[in-house]
PDB file of C-alpha atoms in Angstrom:
ATOM      1  CA  UNK A   1     -26.566 -14.116 103.902  1.00 74.00           C
ATOM      2  CA  UNK A   2     -26.821 -15.583 100.462  1.00 79.00           C
ATOM      3  CA  UNK A   3     -26.525 -13.677  97.191  1.00 81.00           C
ATOM      4  CA  UNK A   4     -30.215 -14.367  96.486  1.00 84.00           C
ATOM      5  CA  UNK A   5     -31.199 -12.822  99.837  1.00 80.00           C
ATOM      6  CA  UNK A   6     -29.062  -9.771  99.137  1.00 76.00           C
ATOM      7  CA  UNK A   7     -30.503  -9.382  95.633  1.00 80.00           C
ATOM      8  CA  UNK A   8     -34.064  -9.628  96.991  1.00 82.00           C
ATOM      9  CA  UNK A   9     -33.282  -7.039  99.660  1.00 78.00           C
ATOM     10  CA  UNK A  10     -31.773  -4.610  97.153  1.00 76.00           C
ATOM     11  CA  UNK A  11     -34.741  -5.036  94.812  1.00 80.00           C
ATOM     12  CA  UNK A  12     -37.221  -4.378  97.630  1.00 79.00           C
ATOM     13  CA  UNK A  13     -35.528  -1.194  98.838  1.00 74.00           C
ATOM     14  CA  UNK A  14     -37.624   1.857  97.966  1.00 70.00           C
ATOM     15  CA  UNK A  15     -34.717   4.247  98.526  1.00 65.00           C
ATOM     16  CA  UNK A  16     -32.014   3.038  96.159  1.00 60.00           C
ATOM     17  CA  UNK A  17     -29.502   5.313  97.885  1.00 58.00           C
ATOM     18  CA  UNK A  18     -30.391   3.828 101.271  1.00 66.00           C
ATOM     19  CA  UNK A  19     -28.134   1.687 103.406  1.00 69.00           C
ATOM     20  CA  UNK A  20     -28.531  -2.037 102.647  1.00 71.00           C
ATOM     21  CA  UNK A  21     -26.681  -2.998 105.835  1.00 70.00           C
ATOM     22  CA  UNK A  22     -29.229  -1.114 107.961  1.00 73.00           C
ATOM     23  CA  UNK A  23     -31.988  -2.833 105.964  1.00 76.00           C
ATOM     24  CA  UNK A  24     -30.426  -6.220 106.751  1.00 77.00           C
ATOM     25  CA  UNK A  25     -30.487  -5.375 110.437  1.00 77.00           C
ATOM     26  CA  UNK A  26     -34.057  -4.066 110.242  1.00 77.00           C
ATOM     27  CA  UNK A  27     -35.184  -7.205 108.401  1.00 77.00           C
ATOM     28  CA  UNK A  28     -33.269  -9.321 110.936  1.00 80.00           C
ATOM     29  CA  UNK A  29     -31.085 -10.902 108.283  1.00 79.00           C
ATOM     30  CA  UNK A  30     -28.025 -10.161 110.434  1.00 81.00           C
ATOM     31  CA  UNK A  31     -27.647  -9.107 114.061  1.00 84.00           C
ATOM     32  CA  UNK A  32     -25.916  -5.883 114.995  1.00 85.00           C
ATOM     33  CA  UNK A  33     -23.464  -7.839 117.151  1.00 87.00           C
ATOM     34  CA  UNK A  34     -22.383  -9.984 114.192  1.00 86.00           C
ATOM     35  CA  UNK A  35     -22.063  -6.909 112.007  1.00 83.00           C
ATOM     36  CA  UNK A  36     -20.037  -5.145 114.700  1.00 87.00           C
ATOM     37  CA  UNK A  37     -17.669  -8.116 114.994  1.00 89.00           C
ATOM     38  CA  UNK A  38     -17.270  -8.311 111.222  1.00 84.00           C
ATOM     39  CA  UNK A  39     -16.572  -4.578 110.764  1.00 85.00           C
ATOM     40  CA  UNK A  40     -14.156  -4.571 113.680  1.00 89.00           C
ATOM     41  CA  UNK A  41     -12.128  -7.419 112.138  1.00 90.00           C
ATOM     42  CA  UNK A  42     -12.371  -6.148 108.570  1.00 88.00           C
ATOM     43  CA  UNK A  43     -11.200  -2.606 109.358  1.00 89.00           C
ATOM     44  CA  UNK A  44      -8.950  -3.458 112.339  1.00 93.00           C
ATOM     45  CA  UNK A  45     -10.845  -1.063 114.598  1.00 92.00           C
ATOM     46  CA  UNK A  46     -11.827  -1.437 118.220  1.00 92.00           C
ATOM     47  CA  UNK A  47     -15.484  -1.852 119.064  1.00 90.00           C
ATOM     48  CA  UNK A  48     -17.106  -0.739 122.298  1.00 89.00           C
ATOM     49  CA  UNK A  49     -20.466  -1.008 123.992  1.00 87.00           C
ATOM     50  CA  UNK A  50     -21.492   2.626 123.984  1.00 82.00           C
ATOM     51  CA  UNK A  51     -24.293   1.976 126.464  1.00 79.00           C
ATOM     52  CA  UNK A  52     -21.707   1.095 129.123  1.00 83.00           C
ATOM     53  CA  UNK A  53     -19.183   3.792 128.249  1.00 80.00           C
ATOM     54  CA  UNK A  54     -19.079   6.962 130.357  1.00 82.00           C
ATOM     55  CA  UNK A  55     -18.472  10.063 128.264  1.00 81.00           C
ATOM     56  CA  UNK A  56     -17.008  13.256 129.693  1.00 81.00           C
ATOM     57  CA  UNK A  57     -19.348  16.194 129.001  1.00 79.00           C
ATOM     58  CA  UNK A  58     -16.392  18.376 127.988  1.00 84.00           C
ATOM     59  CA  UNK A  59     -15.592  15.970 125.150  1.00 85.00           C
ATOM     60  CA  UNK A  60     -19.133  16.071 123.806  1.00 82.00           C
ATOM     61  CA  UNK A  61     -18.949  19.851 123.475  1.00 83.00           C
ATOM     62  CA  UNK A  62     -15.990  19.641 121.074  1.00 86.00           C
ATOM     63  CA  UNK A  63     -18.396  19.060 118.200  1.00 87.00           C
ATOM     64  CA  UNK A  64     -21.641  21.047 117.811  1.00 86.00           C
ATOM     65  CA  UNK A  65     -24.780  19.005 118.520  1.00 84.00           C
ATOM     66  CA  UNK A  66     -26.172  19.710 115.038  1.00 86.00           C
ATOM     67  CA  UNK A  67     -23.050  18.237 113.467  1.00 88.00           C
ATOM     68  CA  UNK A  68     -23.172  15.237 115.813  1.00 86.00           C
ATOM     69  CA  UNK A  69     -26.774  14.665 114.728  1.00 86.00           C
ATOM     70  CA  UNK A  70     -26.037  15.120 111.012  1.00 87.00           C
ATOM     71  CA  UNK A  71     -22.939  12.904 110.985  1.00 87.00           C
ATOM     72  CA  UNK A  72     -24.319  10.343 113.462  1.00 87.00           C
ATOM     73  CA  UNK A  73     -21.161  10.229 115.534  1.00 90.00           C
ATOM     74  CA  UNK A  74     -20.357  10.728 119.214  1.00 89.00           C
ATOM     75  CA  UNK A  75     -17.052  12.166 120.444  1.00 91.00           C
ATOM     76  CA  UNK A  76     -16.158  10.010 123.441  1.00 90.00           C
ATOM     77  CA  UNK A  77     -12.584  10.728 124.497  1.00 89.00           C
ATOM     78  CA  UNK A  78      -9.685  13.131 123.943  1.00 91.00           C
ATOM     79  CA  UNK A  79      -6.120  11.854 124.113  1.00 87.00           C
ATOM     80  CA  UNK A  80      -3.481  14.586 123.674  1.00 87.00           C
ATOM     81  CA  UNK A  81      -3.904  15.569 119.999  1.00 91.00           C
ATOM     82  CA  UNK A  82      -6.476  12.956 119.033  1.00 93.00           C
ATOM     83  CA  UNK A  83     -10.215  12.585 119.410  1.00 92.00           C
ATOM     84  CA  UNK A  84     -11.817   9.157 119.795  1.00 92.00           C
ATOM     85  CA  UNK A  85     -15.151   9.085 117.983  1.00 92.00           C
ATOM     86  CA  UNK A  86     -17.891   6.439 118.089  1.00 91.00           C
ATOM     87  CA  UNK A  87     -19.229   5.576 114.633  1.00 91.00           C
ATOM     88  CA  UNK A  88     -21.298   2.780 113.196  1.00 87.00           C
ATOM     89  CA  UNK A  89     -20.037   2.927 109.608  1.00 84.00           C
ATOM     90  CA  UNK A  90     -16.243   2.848 109.308  1.00 83.00           C
ATOM     91  CA  UNK A  91     -16.450   3.109 105.509  1.00 81.00           C
ATOM     92  CA  UNK A  92     -17.715   6.688 105.704  1.00 81.00           C
ATOM     93  CA  UNK A  93     -14.344   8.423 105.649  1.00 86.00           C
ATOM     94  CA  UNK A  94     -15.999  11.722 104.678  1.00 89.00           C
ATOM     95  CA  UNK A  95     -17.445  11.919 108.208  1.00 89.00           C
ATOM     96  CA  UNK A  96     -14.041  11.333 109.783  1.00 91.00           C
ATOM     97  CA  UNK A  97     -12.458  13.998 107.570  1.00 93.00           C
ATOM     98  CA  UNK A  98     -15.172  16.478 108.494  1.00 92.00           C
ATOM     99  CA  UNK A  99     -14.596  15.870 112.218  1.00 92.00           C
ATOM    100  CA  UNK A 100     -10.849  16.266 111.767  1.00 92.00           C
ATOM    101  CA  UNK A 101     -11.415  19.580 109.987  1.00 92.00           C
ATOM    102  CA  UNK A 102     -13.893  20.785 112.634  1.00 88.00           C
ATOM    103  CA  UNK A 103     -11.752  19.897 115.662  1.00 88.00           C
ATOM    104  CA  UNK A 104      -8.222  20.132 114.211  1.00 91.00           C
ATOM    105  CA  UNK A 105      -7.475  16.851 116.013  1.00 92.00           C
ATOM    106  CA  UNK A 106      -6.481  13.444 114.708  1.00 93.00           C
ATOM    107  CA  UNK A 107      -9.613  11.289 114.647  1.00 93.00           C
ATOM    108  CA  UNK A 108      -9.561   7.718 115.965  1.00 93.00           C
ATOM    109  CA  UNK A 109     -12.798   5.876 115.178  1.00 94.00           C
ATOM    110  CA  UNK A 110     -14.249   3.080 117.285  1.00 93.00           C
ATOM    111  CA  UNK A 111     -17.171   1.026 116.051  1.00 92.00           C
ATOM    112  CA  UNK A 112     -20.448   0.863 117.967  1.00 91.00           C
ATOM    113  CA  UNK A 113     -23.903  -0.599 117.388  1.00 89.00           C
ATOM    114  CA  UNK A 114     -25.954   1.642 115.131  1.00 85.00           C
ATOM    115  CA  UNK A 115     -29.147   1.610 117.226  1.00 85.00           C
ATOM    116  CA  UNK A 116     -27.322   2.540 120.444  1.00 87.00           C
ATOM    117  CA  UNK A 117     -25.462   5.301 118.603  1.00 87.00           C
ATOM    118  CA  UNK A 118     -28.717   6.719 117.223  1.00 85.00           C
ATOM    119  CA  UNK A 119     -30.336   6.615 120.667  1.00 87.00           C
ATOM    120  CA  UNK A 120     -27.447   8.546 122.199  1.00 87.00           C
ATOM    121  CA  UNK A 121     -27.348  11.079 119.343  1.00 84.00           C
ATOM    122  CA  UNK A 122     -31.084  11.671 119.824  1.00 85.00           C
ATOM    123  CA  UNK A 123     -30.618  12.014 123.578  1.00 84.00           C
ATOM    124  CA  UNK A 124     -27.833  14.586 123.053  1.00 79.00           C
ATOM    125  CA  UNK A 125     -30.052  16.555 120.677  1.00 72.00           C
ATOM    126  CA  UNK A 126     -32.915  16.612 123.158  1.00 72.00           C
ATOM    127  CA  UNK A 127     -30.561  17.563 125.985  1.00 68.00           C
ATOM    128  CA  UNK A 128     -29.142  20.468 123.967  1.00 57.00           C
ATOM    129  CA  UNK A 129     -32.633  21.754 123.141  1.00 56.00           C
ATOM    130  CA  UNK A 130     -33.694  21.429 126.779  1.00 56.00           C
ATOM    131  CA  UNK A 131     -30.596  23.289 127.980  1.00 54.00           C
ATOM    132  CA  UNK A 132     -31.266  26.080 125.484  1.00 45.00           C
ATOM    133  CA  UNK A 133     -34.890  26.338 126.626  1.00 50.00           C
ATOM    134  CA  UNK A 134     -33.760  26.490 130.264  1.00 52.00           C
ATOM    135  CA  UNK A 135     -31.152  29.105 129.425  1.00 43.00           C
ATOM    136  CA  UNK A 136     -33.559  31.338 127.526  1.00 45.00           C
ATOM    137  CA  UNK A 137     -36.701  30.610 129.545  1.00 52.00           C
ATOM    138  CA  UNK A 138     -39.751  32.842 129.268  1.00 48.00           C
ATOM    139  CA  UNK A 139     -37.802  36.007 130.102  1.00 47.00           C
ATOM    140  CA  UNK A 140     -37.128  36.657 126.425  1.00 45.00           C
ATOM    141  CA  UNK A 141     -40.733  37.682 125.636  1.00 48.00           C
ATOM    142  CA  UNK A 142     -39.923  41.388 125.327  1.00 43.00           C
ATOM    143  CA  UNK A 143     -41.858  43.675 122.994  1.00 48.00           C
ATOM    144  CA  UNK A 144     -39.673  46.396 121.507  1.00 43.00           C
ATOM    145  CA  UNK A 145     -42.233  47.698 118.997  1.00 49.00           C
ATOM    146  CA  UNK A 146     -43.336  50.731 121.094  1.00 51.00           C
ATOM    147  CA  UNK A 147     -39.854  51.948 121.871  1.00 50.00           C
ATOM    148  CA  UNK A 148     -38.241  54.625 119.729  1.00 51.00           C
ATOM    149  CA  UNK A 149     -34.600  54.163 118.803  1.00 53.00           C
ATOM    150  CA  UNK A 150     -32.252  55.905 121.203  1.00 54.00           C
ATOM    151  CA  UNK A 151     -30.629  59.064 119.906  1.00 54.00           C
ATOM    152  CA  UNK A 152     -26.853  59.113 120.050  1.00 54.00           C
ATOM    153  CA  UNK A 153     -25.346  61.132 122.875  1.00 55.00           C
ATOM    154  CA  UNK A 154     -22.940  63.989 122.198  1.00 56.00           C
ATOM    155  CA  UNK A 155     -20.012  61.833 123.392  1.00 53.00           C
ATOM    156  CA  UNK A 156     -21.004  59.033 121.033  1.00 51.00           C
ATOM    157  CA  UNK A 157     -21.287  61.354 118.020  1.00 52.00           C
ATOM    158  CA  UNK A 158     -17.919  62.922 118.868  1.00 53.00           C
ATOM    159  CA  UNK A 159     -16.339  59.444 118.942  1.00 52.00           C
ATOM    160  CA  UNK A 160     -17.850  58.697 115.557  1.00 54.00           C
ATOM    161  CA  UNK A 161     -16.610  61.947 114.066  1.00 57.00           C
ATOM    162  CA  UNK A 162     -13.079  61.342 115.424  1.00 56.00           C
ATOM    163  CA  UNK A 163     -12.900  57.783 114.126  1.00 54.00           C
ATOM    164  CA  UNK A 164     -10.156  57.040 111.570  1.00 57.00           C
ATOM    165  CA  UNK A 165     -11.287  56.169 108.050  1.00 57.00           C
ATOM    166  CA  UNK A 166      -9.460  53.332 106.327  1.00 58.00           C
ATOM    167  CA  UNK A 167      -9.564  53.220 102.520  1.00 57.00           C
TER     168      UNK A 167
END
């Protein structure tokens, strides 16, 4: 990529806070494989093909799905006191710090292709919503509006009266 190409790309970006690397991939100025190779060498991090990697479901539950979606990361493996996390942008250290805080584990990033990561994050989000819908089901359509609140029993009011007051 030449400096002129980069300048033209930056000038054409409507969102000035957007990610120029993602724009380069979208505009086919660079392939994700080349970018992955470059980032892996530059930051001395391993890269993996996330599409061929089997992830233990227990590991995925270490980080809430909403956080996975917001941070665009996938926890893929736990090794003793460390968590291996798939990311596409190794420069975003804020994300790694947030995961470390959330899990209280040392975070080891591995680099993956951005599009595959996004597909898996989306799939996890859909799976979580589907599981919640299956868990709740239609049995939760209960109307409480006609029911009067239950009056406390004598035993319950005695327990309340005997309760210690802390000031």
